[in-house]
């Protein structure tokens, strides 16, 4: 494969052996220069298979069971694994400011069809941060031409609330687990992302954001508009942030500050009922 892709405003080239097949959701982001005034790829990934993974050099800046991050000469390398599975399945190494090499373990190729397993190979959250974009853990719903984003820790009910809006208000879920947040002029936009969790709902679409709704489970439905100060820690907890890189971390914080100045954030304590829809509908004024 030698193919160009576009996620948000990031255009990149992926070169890999034929035995390496990206997941179907990733292929929804194929890009043709004819679609966008002939813009060229600004980054290239070379992906290949090897019997053994290389050992990166440099200072270890982050380490957990499924990830080890190295820094050397301003470039980053990563050993990438899967939580609960011993060892690593890939090595990501930046070779220049516009190129990275990804080496895959030959005996671990069977897992590449899983969206996050493949997408983790490319350090996309880092590339998109350079485009002033953030990845939010949320159910991305379209209603009347705008995006409403339900965000909360896993198992809180993001996809459930999106499904209630589909059932009672005819909305549509664009992505059941993630959205890329980027700007078009002065307006924050919800954009497609090639990972959708267990929802299996993933479309490559961009819509202006009407609201971010932070969820919690409750016995009675209630909603409130949050101040930026109250909203910040709740939204921050659901943003993909590489805390091991101070410059990237500070940039993400700056973007979040701008996001919360321009996008209203609500808290919805909710049940699994039409009343939860009505409660949010009332406070949004729609």
mmCIF file of N, CA, C and O in Angstrom, residues 7 23-26 28-29 114-120 124 135-138 140 174-180 191-203:
data_model
loop_
_atom_site.group_PDB
_atom_site.id
_atom_site.type_symbol
_atom_site.label_atom_id
_atom_site.label_comp_id
_atom_site.label_asym_id
_atom_site.label_seq_id
_atom_site.Cartn_x
_atom_site.Cartn_y
_atom_site.Cartn_z
ATOM 1 N N UNK A 7 -6.923 13.151 8.255
ATOM 2 C CA UNK A 7 -7.693 13.136 9.492
ATOM 3 C C UNK A 7 -7.645 14.546 10.057
ATOM 4 O O UNK A 7 -6.563 15.075 10.335
ATOM 5 N N UNK A 23 -7.644 -1.254 9.349
ATOM 6 C CA UNK A 23 -9.057 -1.558 9.606
ATOM 7 C C UNK A 23 -9.977 -0.764 8.676
ATOM 8 O O UNK A 23 -9.610 0.316 8.191
ATOM 9 N N UNK A 24 -11.191 -1.264 8.429
ATOM 10 C CA UNK A 24 -12.131 -0.561 7.548
ATOM 11 C C UNK A 24 -12.407 0.882 7.969
ATOM 12 O O UNK A 24 -12.528 1.761 7.114
ATOM 13 N N UNK A 25 -12.517 1.139 9.271
ATOM 14 C CA UNK A 25 -12.791 2.511 9.708
ATOM 15 C C UNK A 25 -11.657 3.460 9.353
ATOM 16 O O UNK A 25 -11.890 4.640 9.053
ATOM 17 N N UNK A 26 -10.434 2.962 9.404
ATOM 18 C CA UNK A 26 -9.290 3.798 9.033
ATOM 19 C C UNK A 26 -9.343 4.147 7.548
ATOM 20 O O UNK A 26 -8.999 5.268 7.150
ATOM 21 N N UNK A 28 -11.790 4.854 5.810
ATOM 22 C CA UNK A 28 -12.762 5.904 5.525
ATOM 23 C C UNK A 28 -12.109 7.275 5.420
ATOM 24 O O UNK A 28 -12.749 8.249 5.016
ATOM 25 N N UNK A 29 -10.829 7.347 5.787
ATOM 26 C CA UNK A 29 -10.128 8.630 5.796
ATOM 27 C C UNK A 29 -9.124 8.738 4.644
ATOM 28 O O UNK A 29 -8.237 9.594 4.675
ATOM 29 N N UNK A 114 -8.096 -4.362 14.739
ATOM 30 C CA UNK A 114 -8.772 -3.634 15.814
ATOM 31 C C UNK A 114 -8.396 -2.158 15.716
ATOM 32 O O UNK A 114 -7.212 -1.811 15.687
ATOM 33 N N UNK A 115 -9.393 -1.278 15.670
ATOM 34 C CA UNK A 115 -9.154 0.145 15.418
ATOM 35 C C UNK A 115 -8.051 0.755 16.293
ATOM 36 O O UNK A 115 -7.097 1.325 15.765
ATOM 37 N N UNK A 116 -8.151 0.697 17.629
ATOM 38 C CA UNK A 116 -7.127 1.365 18.445
ATOM 39 C C UNK A 116 -5.755 0.729 18.329
ATOM 40 O O UNK A 116 -4.739 1.416 18.490
ATOM 41 N N UNK A 117 -5.698 -0.572 18.059
ATOM 42 C CA UNK A 117 -4.409 -1.240 17.909
ATOM 43 C C UNK A 117 -3.664 -0.670 16.702
ATOM 44 O O UNK A 117 -2.464 -0.368 16.771
ATOM 45 N N UNK A 118 -4.369 -0.490 15.590
ATOM 46 C CA UNK A 118 -3.720 0.061 14.404
ATOM 47 C C UNK A 118 -3.441 1.554 14.554
ATOM 48 O O UNK A 118 -2.339 2.032 14.267
ATOM 49 N N UNK A 119 -4.426 2.306 15.022
ATOM 50 C CA UNK A 119 -4.275 3.762 15.106
ATOM 51 C C UNK A 119 -3.173 4.160 16.073
ATOM 52 O O UNK A 119 -2.493 5.175 15.865
ATOM 53 N N UNK A 120 -2.946 3.367 17.115
ATOM 54 C CA UNK A 120 -1.892 3.677 18.081
ATOM 55 C C UNK A 120 -0.501 3.648 17.472
ATOM 56 O O UNK A 120 0.448 4.194 18.049
ATOM 57 N N UNK A 124 -1.038 9.677 16.299
ATOM 58 C CA UNK A 124 -1.864 10.698 15.657
ATOM 59 C C UNK A 124 -2.232 11.830 16.608
ATOM 60 O O UNK A 124 -2.362 12.986 16.188
ATOM 61 N N UNK A 135 -8.295 15.252 20.771
ATOM 62 C CA UNK A 135 -9.122 14.053 20.683
ATOM 63 C C UNK A 135 -9.928 13.925 21.975
ATOM 64 O O UNK A 135 -9.364 13.873 23.069
ATOM 65 N N UNK A 136 -11.257 13.895 21.836
ATOM 66 C CA UNK A 136 -12.146 13.806 22.995
ATOM 67 C C UNK A 136 -12.841 12.460 23.027
ATOM 68 O O UNK A 136 -13.399 12.003 22.019
ATOM 69 N N UNK A 137 -12.846 11.827 24.190
ATOM 70 C CA UNK A 137 -13.580 10.592 24.422
ATOM 71 C C UNK A 137 -15.052 10.954 24.590
ATOM 72 O O UNK A 137 -15.450 11.553 25.599
ATOM 73 N N UNK A 138 -15.865 10.628 23.601
ATOM 74 C CA UNK A 138 -17.263 11.076 23.632
ATOM 75 C C UNK A 138 -18.084 10.305 22.603
ATOM 76 O O UNK A 138 -17.546 9.673 21.696
ATOM 77 N N UNK A 140 -20.323 11.232 19.632
ATOM 78 C CA UNK A 140 -20.486 12.393 18.748
ATOM 79 C C UNK A 140 -21.804 12.237 18.004
ATOM 80 O O UNK A 140 -21.965 11.355 17.186
ATOM 81 N N UNK A 174 -22.581 9.953 14.876
ATOM 82 C CA UNK A 174 -21.493 9.996 13.887
ATOM 83 C C UNK A 174 -20.333 9.111 14.330
ATOM 84 O O UNK A 174 -19.718 8.423 13.525
ATOM 85 N N UNK A 175 -20.024 9.143 15.628
ATOM 86 C CA UNK A 175 -19.004 8.257 16.188
ATOM 87 C C UNK A 175 -19.400 7.946 17.624
ATOM 88 O O UNK A 175 -19.719 8.855 18.395
ATOM 89 N N UNK A 176 -19.395 6.682 17.981
ATOM 90 C CA UNK A 176 -19.868 6.279 19.297
ATOM 91 C C UNK A 176 -18.857 6.385 20.413
ATOM 92 O O UNK A 176 -19.201 6.143 21.572
ATOM 93 N N UNK A 177 -17.597 6.789 20.122
ATOM 94 C CA UNK A 177 -16.586 6.745 21.178
ATOM 95 C C UNK A 177 -15.552 7.863 21.141
ATOM 96 O O UNK A 177 -14.902 8.124 22.135
ATOM 97 N N UNK A 178 -15.361 8.515 20.010
ATOM 98 C CA UNK A 178 -14.330 9.543 19.900
ATOM 99 C C UNK A 178 -14.753 10.620 18.917
ATOM 100 O O UNK A 178 -15.500 10.366 17.971
ATOM 101 N N UNK A 179 -14.215 11.830 19.126
ATOM 102 C CA UNK A 179 -14.311 12.886 18.133
ATOM 103 C C UNK A 179 -13.026 13.689 18.175
ATOM 104 O O UNK A 179 -12.444 13.900 19.243
ATOM 105 N N UNK A 180 -12.586 14.122 17.013
ATOM 106 C CA UNK A 180 -11.499 15.083 16.925
ATOM 107 C C UNK A 180 -12.108 16.473 16.978
ATOM 108 O O UNK A 180 -13.100 16.747 16.295
ATOM 109 N N UNK A 191 -15.018 16.527 14.421
ATOM 110 C CA UNK A 191 -14.543 15.875 13.200
ATOM 111 C C UNK A 191 -14.444 14.369 13.422
ATOM 112 O O UNK A 191 -14.436 13.883 14.547
ATOM 113 N N UNK A 192 -14.367 13.645 12.328
ATOM 114 C CA UNK A 192 -14.297 12.193 12.405
ATOM 115 C C UNK A 192 -12.988 11.699 12.996
ATOM 116 O O UNK A 192 -11.960 12.385 12.953
ATOM 117 N N UNK A 193 -13.034 10.487 13.523
ATOM 118 C CA UNK A 193 -11.853 9.838 14.106
ATOM 119 C C UNK A 193 -11.964 8.343 13.822
ATOM 120 O O UNK A 193 -13.063 7.776 13.905
ATOM 121 N N UNK A 194 -10.866 7.673 13.462
ATOM 122 C CA UNK A 194 -10.951 6.275 13.004
ATOM 123 C C UNK A 194 -11.029 5.237 14.115
ATOM 124 O O UNK A 194 -10.703 4.062 13.899
ATOM 125 N N UNK A 195 -11.471 5.626 15.302
ATOM 126 C CA UNK A 195 -11.680 4.695 16.416
ATOM 127 C C UNK A 195 -13.061 4.969 16.991
ATOM 128 O O UNK A 195 -13.396 6.120 17.284
ATOM 129 N N UNK A 196 -13.866 3.909 17.157
ATOM 130 C CA UNK A 196 -15.243 4.128 17.628
ATOM 131 C C UNK A 196 -15.647 3.192 18.761
ATOM 132 O O UNK A 196 -16.823 3.100 19.108
ATOM 133 N N UNK A 197 -14.697 2.484 19.351
ATOM 134 C CA UNK A 197 -15.012 1.608 20.477
ATOM 135 C C UNK A 197 -15.956 0.483 20.080
ATOM 136 O O UNK A 197 -16.000 0.057 18.922
ATOM 137 N N UNK A 198 -16.748 0.035 21.032
ATOM 138 C CA UNK A 198 -17.662 -1.078 20.769
ATOM 139 C C UNK A 198 -18.932 -0.640 20.048
ATOM 140 O O UNK A 198 -19.740 -1.472 19.668
ATOM 141 N N UNK A 199 -19.102 0.662 19.861
ATOM 142 C CA UNK A 199 -20.317 1.153 19.210
ATOM 143 C C UNK A 199 -20.401 0.741 17.742
ATOM 144 O O UNK A 199 -21.473 0.615 17.174
ATOM 145 N N UNK A 200 -19.232 0.566 17.103
ATOM 146 C CA UNK A 200 -19.134 0.228 15.675
ATOM 147 C C UNK A 200 -19.766 1.309 14.790
ATOM 148 O O UNK A 200 -20.118 1.039 13.646
ATOM 149 N N UNK A 201 -19.904 2.537 15.317
ATOM 150 C CA UNK A 201 -20.440 3.650 14.538
ATOM 151 C C UNK A 201 -19.316 4.641 14.288
ATOM 152 O O UNK A 201 -18.816 5.273 15.229
ATOM 153 N N UNK A 202 -18.909 4.770 13.029
ATOM 154 C CA UNK A 202 -17.764 5.618 12.692
ATOM 155 C C UNK A 202 -17.967 6.218 11.309
ATOM 156 O O UNK A 202 -17.964 5.498 10.303
ATOM 157 N N UNK A 203 -18.159 7.528 11.267
ATOM 158 C CA UNK A 203 -18.270 8.239 9.996
ATOM 159 C C UNK A 203 -17.268 9.390 9.972
ATOM 160 O O UNK A 203 -16.961 9.983 11.016
#
